[in-house]
PDB file of C-alpha atoms in Angstrom:
ATOM      1  CA  MET A 678      14.988 130.224  46.211  1.00 74.00           C
ATOM      2  CA  THR A 679      11.478 129.713  44.866  1.00 78.00           C
ATOM      3  CA  ALA A 680      11.281 133.386  43.921  1.00 75.00           C
ATOM      4  CA  LEU A 681      14.634 133.160  42.142  1.00 74.00           C
ATOM      5  CA  VAL A 682      13.521 130.110  40.154  1.00 76.00           C
ATOM      6  CA  ARG A 683      10.326 131.920  39.163  1.00 78.00           C
ATOM      7  CA  ALA A 684      12.426 134.886  38.054  1.00 70.00           C
ATOM      8  CA  GLU A 685      14.591 132.604  35.912  1.00 75.00           C
ATOM      9  CA  LEU A 686      11.492 131.045  34.374  1.00 71.00           C
ATOM     10  CA  ARG A 687      10.201 134.514  33.519  1.00 79.00           C
ATOM     11  CA  LYS A 688      13.524 135.348  31.860  1.00 77.00           C
ATOM     12  CA  LEU A 689      13.392 132.096  29.909  1.00 76.00           C
ATOM     13  CA  THR A 690       9.850 132.608  28.651  1.00 81.00           C
ATOM     14  CA  THR A 691      10.083 136.360  28.002  1.00 85.00           C
ATOM     15  CA  THR A 692      11.580 135.740  24.562  1.00 85.00           C
ATOM     16  CA  ARG A 693      10.705 133.038  22.043  1.00 89.00           C
ATOM     17  CA  LEU A 694      14.168 131.511  22.113  1.00 89.00           C
ATOM     18  CA  TRP A 695      12.943 128.624  24.276  1.00 89.00           C
ATOM     19  CA  LEU A 696      10.239 127.865  21.718  1.00 91.00           C
ATOM     20  CA  TRP A 697      12.554 127.937  18.708  1.00 94.00           C
ATOM     21  CA  MET A 698      15.054 125.764  20.556  1.00 93.00           C
ATOM     22  CA  LEU A 699      12.280 123.333  21.449  1.00 93.00           C
ATOM     23  CA  ILE A 700      11.202 123.165  17.812  1.00 95.00           C
ATOM     24  CA  LEU A 701      14.823 122.555  16.825  1.00 94.00           C
ATOM     25  CA  GLY A 702      15.087 119.779  19.403  1.00 94.00           C
ATOM     26  CA  LEU A 703      11.873 118.149  18.194  1.00 95.00           C
ATOM     27  CA  ALA A 704      13.082 118.303  14.593  1.00 95.00           C
ATOM     28  CA  MET A 705      16.458 116.818  15.532  1.00 94.00           C
ATOM     29  CA  VAL A 706      14.832 113.941  17.396  1.00 94.00           C
ATOM     30  CA  GLY A 707      12.477 113.276  14.504  1.00 92.00           C
ATOM     31  CA  GLY A 708      15.439 113.232  12.136  1.00 92.00           C
ATOM     32  CA  THR A 709      17.717 111.034  14.228  1.00 90.00           C
ATOM     33  CA  THR A 710      14.884 108.589  14.948  1.00 91.00           C
ATOM     34  CA  SER A 711      14.122 108.333  11.245  1.00 91.00           C
ATOM     35  CA  ALA A 712      17.807 107.768  10.496  1.00 89.00           C
ATOM     36  CA  ALA A 713      18.156 105.148  13.238  1.00 85.00           C
ATOM     37  CA  ILE A 714      15.269 103.153  11.756  1.00 88.00           C
ATOM     38  CA  GLY A 715      15.770 103.883   8.079  1.00 82.00           C
ATOM     39  CA  PHE A 716      19.491 103.069   7.991  1.00 82.00           C
ATOM     40  CA  ALA A 717      19.458 100.172  10.463  1.00 74.00           C
ATOM     41  CA  GLU A 718      21.146  97.012   9.217  1.00 77.00           C
ATOM     42  CA  PRO A 719      20.921  93.405  10.412  1.00 77.00           C
ATOM     43  CA  GLY A 720      23.423  92.561  13.119  1.00 72.00           C
ATOM     44  CA  PRO A 721      24.068  93.201  16.827  1.00 69.00           C
ATOM     45  CA  LEU A 722      22.273  96.560  16.558  1.00 72.00           C
ATOM     46  CA  GLY A 723      19.523  95.415  14.189  1.00 78.00           C
ATOM     47  CA  LEU A 724      15.964  96.594  14.721  1.00 80.00           C
ATOM     48  CA  ASP A 725      14.935  93.143  15.900  1.00 81.00           C
ATOM     49  CA  THR A 726      17.478  93.160  18.766  1.00 85.00           C
ATOM     50  CA  ALA A 727      17.113  94.629  22.244  1.00 82.00           C
ATOM     51  CA  ALA A 728      20.262  96.737  21.816  1.00 81.00           C
ATOM     52  CA  GLY A 729      19.049  98.071  18.488  1.00 83.00           C
ATOM     53  CA  GLN A 730      15.633  98.990  19.872  1.00 84.00           C
ATOM     54  CA  ARG A 731      17.170 100.682  22.911  1.00 87.00           C
ATOM     55  CA  THR A 732      19.215 102.788  20.515  1.00 86.00           C
ATOM     56  CA  VAL A 733      16.093 103.760  18.580  1.00 88.00           C
ATOM     57  CA  PHE A 734      14.141 104.681  21.704  1.00 89.00           C
ATOM     58  CA  ALA A 735      17.114 106.631  23.075  1.00 89.00           C
ATOM     59  CA  GLN A 736      17.113 109.104  20.185  1.00 90.00           C
ATOM     60  CA  ALA A 737      15.527 111.821  22.321  1.00 89.00           C
ATOM     61  CA  THR A 738      19.094 112.375  23.543  1.00 91.00           C
ATOM     62  CA  ALA A 739      19.528 114.487  20.401  1.00 90.00           C
ATOM     63  CA  THR A 740      17.905 117.350  22.279  1.00 92.00           C
ATOM     64  CA  LEU A 741      20.713 117.448  24.861  1.00 93.00           C
ATOM     65  CA  VAL A 742      22.759 119.739  22.640  1.00 94.00           C
ATOM     66  CA  VAL A 743      19.779 122.113  22.459  1.00 95.00           C
ATOM     67  CA  VAL A 744      19.264 122.348  26.217  1.00 95.00           C
ATOM     68  CA  GLY A 745      23.007 122.609  26.744  1.00 95.00           C
ATOM     69  CA  ILE A 746      23.142 125.643  24.453  1.00 95.00           C
ATOM     70  CA  LEU A 747      20.060 127.083  26.165  1.00 94.00           C
ATOM     71  CA  GLY A 748      21.836 126.733  29.520  1.00 92.00           C
ATOM     72  CA  ILE A 749      24.951 128.452  28.171  1.00 94.00           C
ATOM     73  CA  ILE A 750      22.888 131.360  26.829  1.00 91.00           C
ATOM     74  CA  ALA A 751      21.106 131.668  30.189  1.00 87.00           C
ATOM     75  CA  VAL A 752      24.386 132.807  31.750  1.00 85.00           C
ATOM     76  CA  THR A 753      26.377 134.346  28.918  1.00 86.00           C
ATOM     77  CA  GLY A 754      23.292 136.262  27.774  1.00 79.00           C
ATOM     78  CA  GLU A 755      23.321 138.104  31.115  1.00 72.00           C
ATOM     79  CA  PHE A 756      26.732 139.524  30.231  1.00 67.00           C
ATOM     80  CA  ALA A 757      26.006 140.021  26.530  1.00 61.00           C
ATOM     81  CA  HIS A 758      22.886 142.093  27.308  1.00 61.00           C
ATOM     82  CA  GLN A 759      24.412 143.702  30.424  1.00 63.00           C
ATOM     83  CA  THR A 760      21.751 142.361  32.760  1.00 63.00           C
ATOM     84  CA  ALA A 761      24.237 140.564  35.015  1.00 56.00           C
ATOM     85  CA  THR A 762      24.854 143.647  37.169  1.00 55.00           C
ATOM     86  CA  PRO A 763      21.186 144.297  38.090  1.00 59.00           C
ATOM     87  CA  THR A 764      20.638 140.555  38.533  1.00 61.00           C
ATOM     88  CA  PHE A 765      23.438 140.250  41.085  1.00 58.00           C
ATOM     89  CA  LEU A 766      22.566 143.567  42.733  1.00 50.00           C
ATOM     90  CA  ALA A 767      19.014 142.308  43.285  1.00 56.00           C
ATOM     91  CA  THR A 768      20.440 139.116  44.818  1.00 60.00           C
ATOM     92  CA  PRO A 769      23.917 139.880  46.203  1.00 60.00           C
ATOM     93  CA  ARG A 770      24.488 136.217  47.080  1.00 71.00           C
ATOM     94  CA  ARG A 771      25.493 135.191  43.573  1.00 68.00           C
ATOM     95  CA  GLY A 772      25.616 131.508  44.434  1.00 68.00           C
ATOM     96  CA  ARG A 773      21.840 131.497  44.947  1.00 75.00           C
ATOM     97  CA  VAL A 774      21.334 132.996  41.481  1.00 76.00           C
ATOM     98  CA  VAL A 775      23.498 130.308  39.883  1.00 79.00           C
ATOM     99  CA  VAL A 776      21.708 127.533  41.798  1.00 82.00           C
ATOM    100  CA  ALA A 777      18.363 128.948  40.633  1.00 85.00           C
ATOM    101  CA  LYS A 778      19.586 128.833  37.029  1.00 85.00           C
ATOM    102  CA  LEU A 779      20.815 125.267  37.481  1.00 90.00           C
ATOM    103  CA  LEU A 780      17.460 124.142  38.898  1.00 90.00           C
ATOM    104  CA  THR A 781      15.453 126.029  36.281  1.00 92.00           C
ATOM    105  CA  TYR A 782      17.322 124.606  33.328  1.00 91.00           C
ATOM    106  CA  ALA A 783      17.477 121.092  34.755  1.00 93.00           C
ATOM    107  CA  GLY A 784      13.685 121.225  34.906  1.00 93.00           C
ATOM    108  CA  THR A 785      13.574 122.691  31.409  1.00 94.00           C
ATOM    109  CA  GLY A 786      15.739 119.809  30.218  1.00 94.00           C
ATOM    110  CA  LEU A 787      13.260 117.320  31.633  1.00 94.00           C
ATOM    111  CA  GLY A 788      10.425 119.135  29.879  1.00 94.00           C
ATOM    112  CA  TYR A 789      12.252 119.144  26.555  1.00 95.00           C
ATOM    113  CA  ALA A 790      13.074 115.460  26.926  1.00 95.00           C
ATOM    114  CA  ALA A 791       9.409 114.641  27.606  1.00 94.00           C
ATOM    115  CA  ALA A 792       8.256 116.577  24.533  1.00 95.00           C
ATOM    116  CA  CYS A 793      10.909 114.960  22.360  1.00 94.00           C
ATOM    117  CA  THR A 794       9.953 111.518  23.659  1.00 94.00           C
ATOM    118  CA  VAL A 795       6.424 112.082  22.356  1.00 95.00           C
ATOM    119  CA  VAL A 796       7.847 112.833  18.893  1.00 94.00           C
ATOM    120  CA  LEU A 797      10.156 109.832  19.155  1.00 94.00           C
ATOM    121  CA  LEU A 798       7.302 107.450  19.912  1.00 93.00           C
ATOM    122  CA  ALA A 799       5.097 109.025  17.245  1.00 94.00           C
ATOM    123  CA  VAL A 800       7.787 108.305  14.645  1.00 93.00           C
ATOM    124  CA  ALA A 801       9.211 105.013  15.902  1.00 90.00           C
ATOM    125  CA  LEU A 802       6.175 102.943  16.837  1.00 90.00           C
ATOM    126  CA  PRO A 803       4.235 103.236  13.537  1.00 91.00           C
ATOM    127  CA  TRP A 804       7.414 102.831  11.479  1.00 91.00           C
ATOM    128  CA  LEU A 805       8.516  99.708  13.328  1.00 88.00           C
ATOM    129  CA  ALA A 806       4.997  98.306  12.972  1.00 87.00           C
ATOM    130  CA  ALA A 807       5.052  99.047   9.242  1.00 87.00           C
ATOM    131  CA  LYS A 808       8.332  97.133   8.970  1.00 85.00           C
ATOM    132  CA  HIS A 809       6.733  94.236  10.908  1.00 87.00           C
ATOM    133  CA  VAL A 810       9.279  94.585  13.720  1.00 83.00           C
ATOM    134  CA  ASP A 811       8.038  93.340  17.072  1.00 83.00           C
ATOM    135  CA  ILE A 812       9.036  95.278  20.180  1.00 84.00           C
ATOM    136  CA  VAL A 813      11.269  92.914  22.134  1.00 82.00           C
ATOM    137  CA  LEU A 814      11.879  95.345  24.989  1.00 81.00           C
ATOM    138  CA  SER A 815       9.839  94.793  28.134  1.00 83.00           C
ATOM    139  CA  GLY A 816       7.890  97.680  29.612  1.00 81.00           C
ATOM    140  CA  THR A 817      10.496  98.037  32.340  1.00 87.00           C
ATOM    141  CA  ASP A 818      13.343  98.013  29.825  1.00 85.00           C
ATOM    142  CA  LEU A 819      11.664 100.686  27.729  1.00 87.00           C
ATOM    143  CA  ALA A 820      10.909 102.804  30.804  1.00 90.00           C
ATOM    144  CA  ARG A 821      14.550 102.590  31.907  1.00 89.00           C
ATOM    145  CA  THR A 822      15.673 103.784  28.495  1.00 89.00           C
ATOM    146  CA  LEU A 823      13.252 106.703  28.301  1.00 91.00           C
ATOM    147  CA  GLY A 824      13.849 107.655  31.937  1.00 92.00           C
ATOM    148  CA  GLY A 825      17.609 107.530  31.486  1.00 92.00           C
ATOM    149  CA  VAL A 826      17.337 109.819  28.481  1.00 93.00           C
ATOM    150  CA  GLY A 827      15.302 112.337  30.486  1.00 94.00           C
ATOM    151  CA  ILE A 828      17.877 112.436  33.283  1.00 94.00           C
ATOM    152  CA  GLU A 829      20.721 112.680  30.762  1.00 94.00           C
ATOM    153  CA  VAL A 830      19.162 115.688  29.036  1.00 95.00           C
ATOM    154  CA  ALA A 831      18.540 117.397  32.388  1.00 95.00           C
ATOM    155  CA  LEU A 832      22.167 116.878  33.430  1.00 96.00           C
ATOM    156  CA  TYR A 833      23.381 118.316  30.135  1.00 95.00           C
ATOM    157  CA  ALA A 834      21.282 121.402  30.829  1.00 95.00           C
ATOM    158  CA  VAL A 835      23.153 121.705  34.136  1.00 95.00           C
ATOM    159  CA  LEU A 836      26.448 121.306  32.275  1.00 95.00           C
ATOM    160  CA  GLY A 837      25.367 124.062  29.873  1.00 93.00           C
ATOM    161  CA  VAL A 838      24.711 126.521  32.697  1.00 92.00           C
ATOM    162  CA  ALA A 839      28.022 125.577  34.301  1.00 93.00           C
ATOM    163  CA  VAL A 840      29.948 126.083  31.052  1.00 93.00           C
ATOM    164  CA  GLY A 841      28.272 129.469  30.672  1.00 89.00           C
ATOM    165  CA  CYS A 842      29.532 130.434  34.144  1.00 86.00           C
ATOM    166  CA  LEU A 843      33.056 129.323  33.294  1.00 88.00           C
ATOM    167  CA  MET A 844      33.205 131.004  29.875  1.00 87.00           C
ATOM    168  CA  ARG A 845      31.605 134.431  29.513  1.00 80.00           C
ATOM    169  CA  ASN A 846      32.225 134.475  25.761  1.00 85.00           C
ATOM    170  CA  GLN A 847      28.961 133.110  24.385  1.00 87.00           C
ATOM    171  CA  ILE A 848      30.228 132.072  20.959  1.00 92.00           C
ATOM    172  CA  ALA A 849      33.317 130.327  22.345  1.00 92.00           C
ATOM    173  CA  ALA A 850      31.266 128.477  24.951  1.00 92.00           C
ATOM    174  CA  ILE A 851      28.658 127.272  22.437  1.00 94.00           C
ATOM    175  CA  VAL A 852      31.235 126.271  19.815  1.00 95.00           C
ATOM    176  CA  GLY A 853      33.307 124.377  22.391  1.00 93.00           C
ATOM    177  CA  PHE A 854      30.219 122.579  23.704  1.00 93.00           C
ATOM    178  CA  VAL A 855      28.992 121.597  20.238  1.00 94.00           C
ATOM    179  CA  VAL A 856      32.446 120.464  19.093  1.00 95.00           C
ATOM    180  CA  TYR A 857      32.751 118.192  22.122  1.00 92.00           C
ATOM    181  CA  ILE A 858      29.304 116.643  21.557  1.00 91.00           C
ATOM    182  CA  PHE A 859      29.629 116.066  17.824  1.00 90.00           C
ATOM    183  CA  VAL A 860      33.375 115.640  17.288  1.00 93.00           C
ATOM    184  CA  VAL A 861      35.590 115.091  20.337  1.00 90.00           C
ATOM    185  CA  GLY A 862      33.271 112.801  22.295  1.00 86.00           C
ATOM    186  CA  PRO A 863      32.468 110.424  19.408  1.00 86.00           C
ATOM    187  CA  ILE A 864      36.118 110.239  18.321  1.00 88.00           C
ATOM    188  CA  LEU A 865      37.412 109.455  21.809  1.00 87.00           C
ATOM    189  CA  SER A 866      34.695 106.833  22.304  1.00 84.00           C
ATOM    190  CA  GLY A 867      35.170 105.241  18.889  1.00 80.00           C
ATOM    191  CA  VAL A 868      38.969 104.973  18.870  1.00 82.00           C
ATOM    192  CA  GLU A 869      40.199 101.782  20.509  1.00 80.00           C
ATOM    193  CA  ALA A 870      43.176 103.480  22.171  1.00 82.00           C
ATOM    194  CA  THR A 871      40.977 105.989  24.031  1.00 85.00           C
ATOM    195  CA  SER A 872      37.679 104.109  24.330  1.00 83.00           C
ATOM    196  CA  GLU A 873      38.445 102.672  27.768  1.00 86.00           C
ATOM    197  CA  VAL A 874      39.085 106.129  29.229  1.00 87.00           C
ATOM    198  CA  ALA A 875      36.316 107.825  27.218  1.00 84.00           C
ATOM    199  CA  GLN A 876      33.600 105.801  28.959  1.00 86.00           C
ATOM    200  CA  TYR A 877      34.288 107.915  32.049  1.00 91.00           C
ATOM    201  CA  LEU A 878      33.882 111.213  30.172  1.00 90.00           C
ATOM    202  CA  PRO A 879      30.518 113.007  29.874  1.00 91.00           C
ATOM    203  CA  TYR A 880      29.745 111.971  26.296  1.00 88.00           C
ATOM    204  CA  GLN A 881      29.986 108.205  26.704  1.00 88.00           C
ATOM    205  CA  ALA A 882      28.741 108.263  30.292  1.00 89.00           C
ATOM    206  CA  GLY A 883      25.645 110.025  28.954  1.00 89.00           C
ATOM    207  CA  ASN A 884      25.244 107.382  26.268  1.00 88.00           C
ATOM    208  CA  ALA A 885      25.367 104.724  28.979  1.00 88.00           C
ATOM    209  CA  LEU A 886      22.721 106.534  31.023  1.00 90.00           C
ATOM    210  CA  GLY A 887      20.491 106.924  27.957  1.00 86.00           C
ATOM    211  CA  ARG A 888      21.338 103.362  26.816  1.00 79.00           C
ATOM    212  CA  LEU A 889      22.400 104.626  23.403  1.00 77.00           C
ATOM    213  CA  THR A 890      24.820 102.169  21.770  1.00 72.00           C
ATOM    214  CA  SER A 891      26.602 103.914  18.887  1.00 63.00           C
ATOM    215  CA  SER A 892      29.100 101.083  18.370  1.00 59.00           C
ATOM    216  CA  VAL A 893      29.344  97.557  19.688  1.00 55.00           C
ATOM    217  CA  ASP A 894      33.127  97.983  19.924  1.00 62.00           C
ATOM    218  CA  ALA A 895      33.089 101.103  22.125  1.00 70.00           C
ATOM    219  CA  SER A 896      33.600 100.604  25.855  1.00 76.00           C
ATOM    220  CA  MET A 897      30.539 101.605  27.865  1.00 81.00           C
ATOM    221  CA  LEU A 898      29.557 101.563  31.513  1.00 85.00           C
ATOM    222  CA  GLY A 899      26.266 100.190  32.757  1.00 86.00           C
ATOM    223  CA  GLN A 900      23.311 102.552  32.995  1.00 87.00           C
ATOM    224  CA  ALA A 901      23.577 103.206  36.732  1.00 91.00           C
ATOM    225  CA  ALA A 902      27.349 103.669  36.628  1.00 92.00           C
ATOM    226  CA  GLY A 903      27.082 105.941  33.597  1.00 91.00           C
ATOM    227  CA  GLY A 904      24.450 108.011  35.364  1.00 92.00           C
ATOM    228  CA  LEU A 905      26.625 108.412  38.440  1.00 95.00           C
ATOM    229  CA  VAL A 906      29.621 109.428  36.334  1.00 94.00           C
ATOM    230  CA  LEU A 907      27.612 112.005  34.380  1.00 95.00           C
ATOM    231  CA  LEU A 908      26.097 113.296  37.632  1.00 95.00           C
ATOM    232  CA  ALA A 909      29.595 113.664  39.081  1.00 96.00           C
ATOM    233  CA  TRP A 910      30.698 115.660  36.023  1.00 95.00           C
ATOM    234  CA  ALA A 911      27.593 117.872  36.206  1.00 94.00           C
ATOM    235  CA  LEU A 912      28.042 118.566  39.929  1.00 94.00           C
ATOM    236  CA  THR A 913      31.773 119.228  39.495  1.00 94.00           C
ATOM    237  CA  PHE A 914      31.213 121.694  36.663  1.00 92.00           C
ATOM    238  CA  ALA A 915      28.315 123.288  38.575  1.00 91.00           C
ATOM    239  CA  ALA A 916      30.530 123.774  41.645  1.00 91.00           C
ATOM    240  CA  LEU A 917      33.350 125.255  39.557  1.00 91.00           C
ATOM    241  CA  GLY A 918      30.938 127.483  37.653  1.00 85.00           C
ATOM    242  CA  THR A 919      29.351 128.717  40.883  1.00 83.00           C
ATOM    243  CA  HIS A 920      32.777 129.457  42.359  1.00 84.00           C
ATOM    244  CA  VAL A 921      33.813 131.438  39.276  1.00 82.00           C
ATOM    245  CA  ALA A 922      30.513 133.355  39.214  1.00 75.00           C
ATOM    246  CA  ILE A 923      30.970 134.340  42.852  1.00 75.00           C
ATOM    247  CA  ARG A 924      34.580 135.452  42.435  1.00 74.00           C
ATOM    248  CA  ARG A 925      34.451 137.056  38.974  1.00 69.00           C
ATOM    249  CA  ASP A 926      34.219 140.815  38.443  1.00 63.00           C
ATOM    250  CA  ILE A 927      30.944 141.413  36.594  1.00 61.00           C
ATOM    251  CA  THR A 928      31.701 144.940  35.414  1.00 58.00           C
TER     252      THR A 928
END
């Protein structure tokens, strides 16, 4: 397995896609952090509240869409560039190849989250100080937020790989993933009629894990419960994706 993970890391770093995606993720986090501070208003999510500050320090979650897309490309790119056949011939047990991809991109997700957290802190801390906003979060509270974000991003990388296994069409897989993150998930979470159910779906469960409160009216699980729900989704999709990869004709 170690050799397979090393092989996946070599594939990832052979091109500069990982670097451009990292730059995109860093830019997105810088932008969302700036927006979260610049457009914050007094109220339950104000900058002087614990909930508001958790939301600011959870903005590294913006990179989850980047690692998700990277995970999708990791699988669909094998078919697009016709490297799937030699990959599976070199390792006939396809399940091991998929597991190696899942582990590789989960680790990549953690790395991206760490890099984006540095940008987040570099933007947020001086700006909050300039606005004379005291940090009301304890060290433990802040660590839980940043740690939750890291795990959330890693699990979305796993979901990306799994979606890539389920859908060989790269464009369809990426578009579907992005539409869920930016359209379907927020709508289901924000509408009162579906909010109660939406908290058990990946989008809002991820928000709970990362402690990102987009609306005080949206139903949301606790951090631990949200993490377990998102983990369950990631493992379920990973199992389904592995099953499909094993059974599917690669020619």
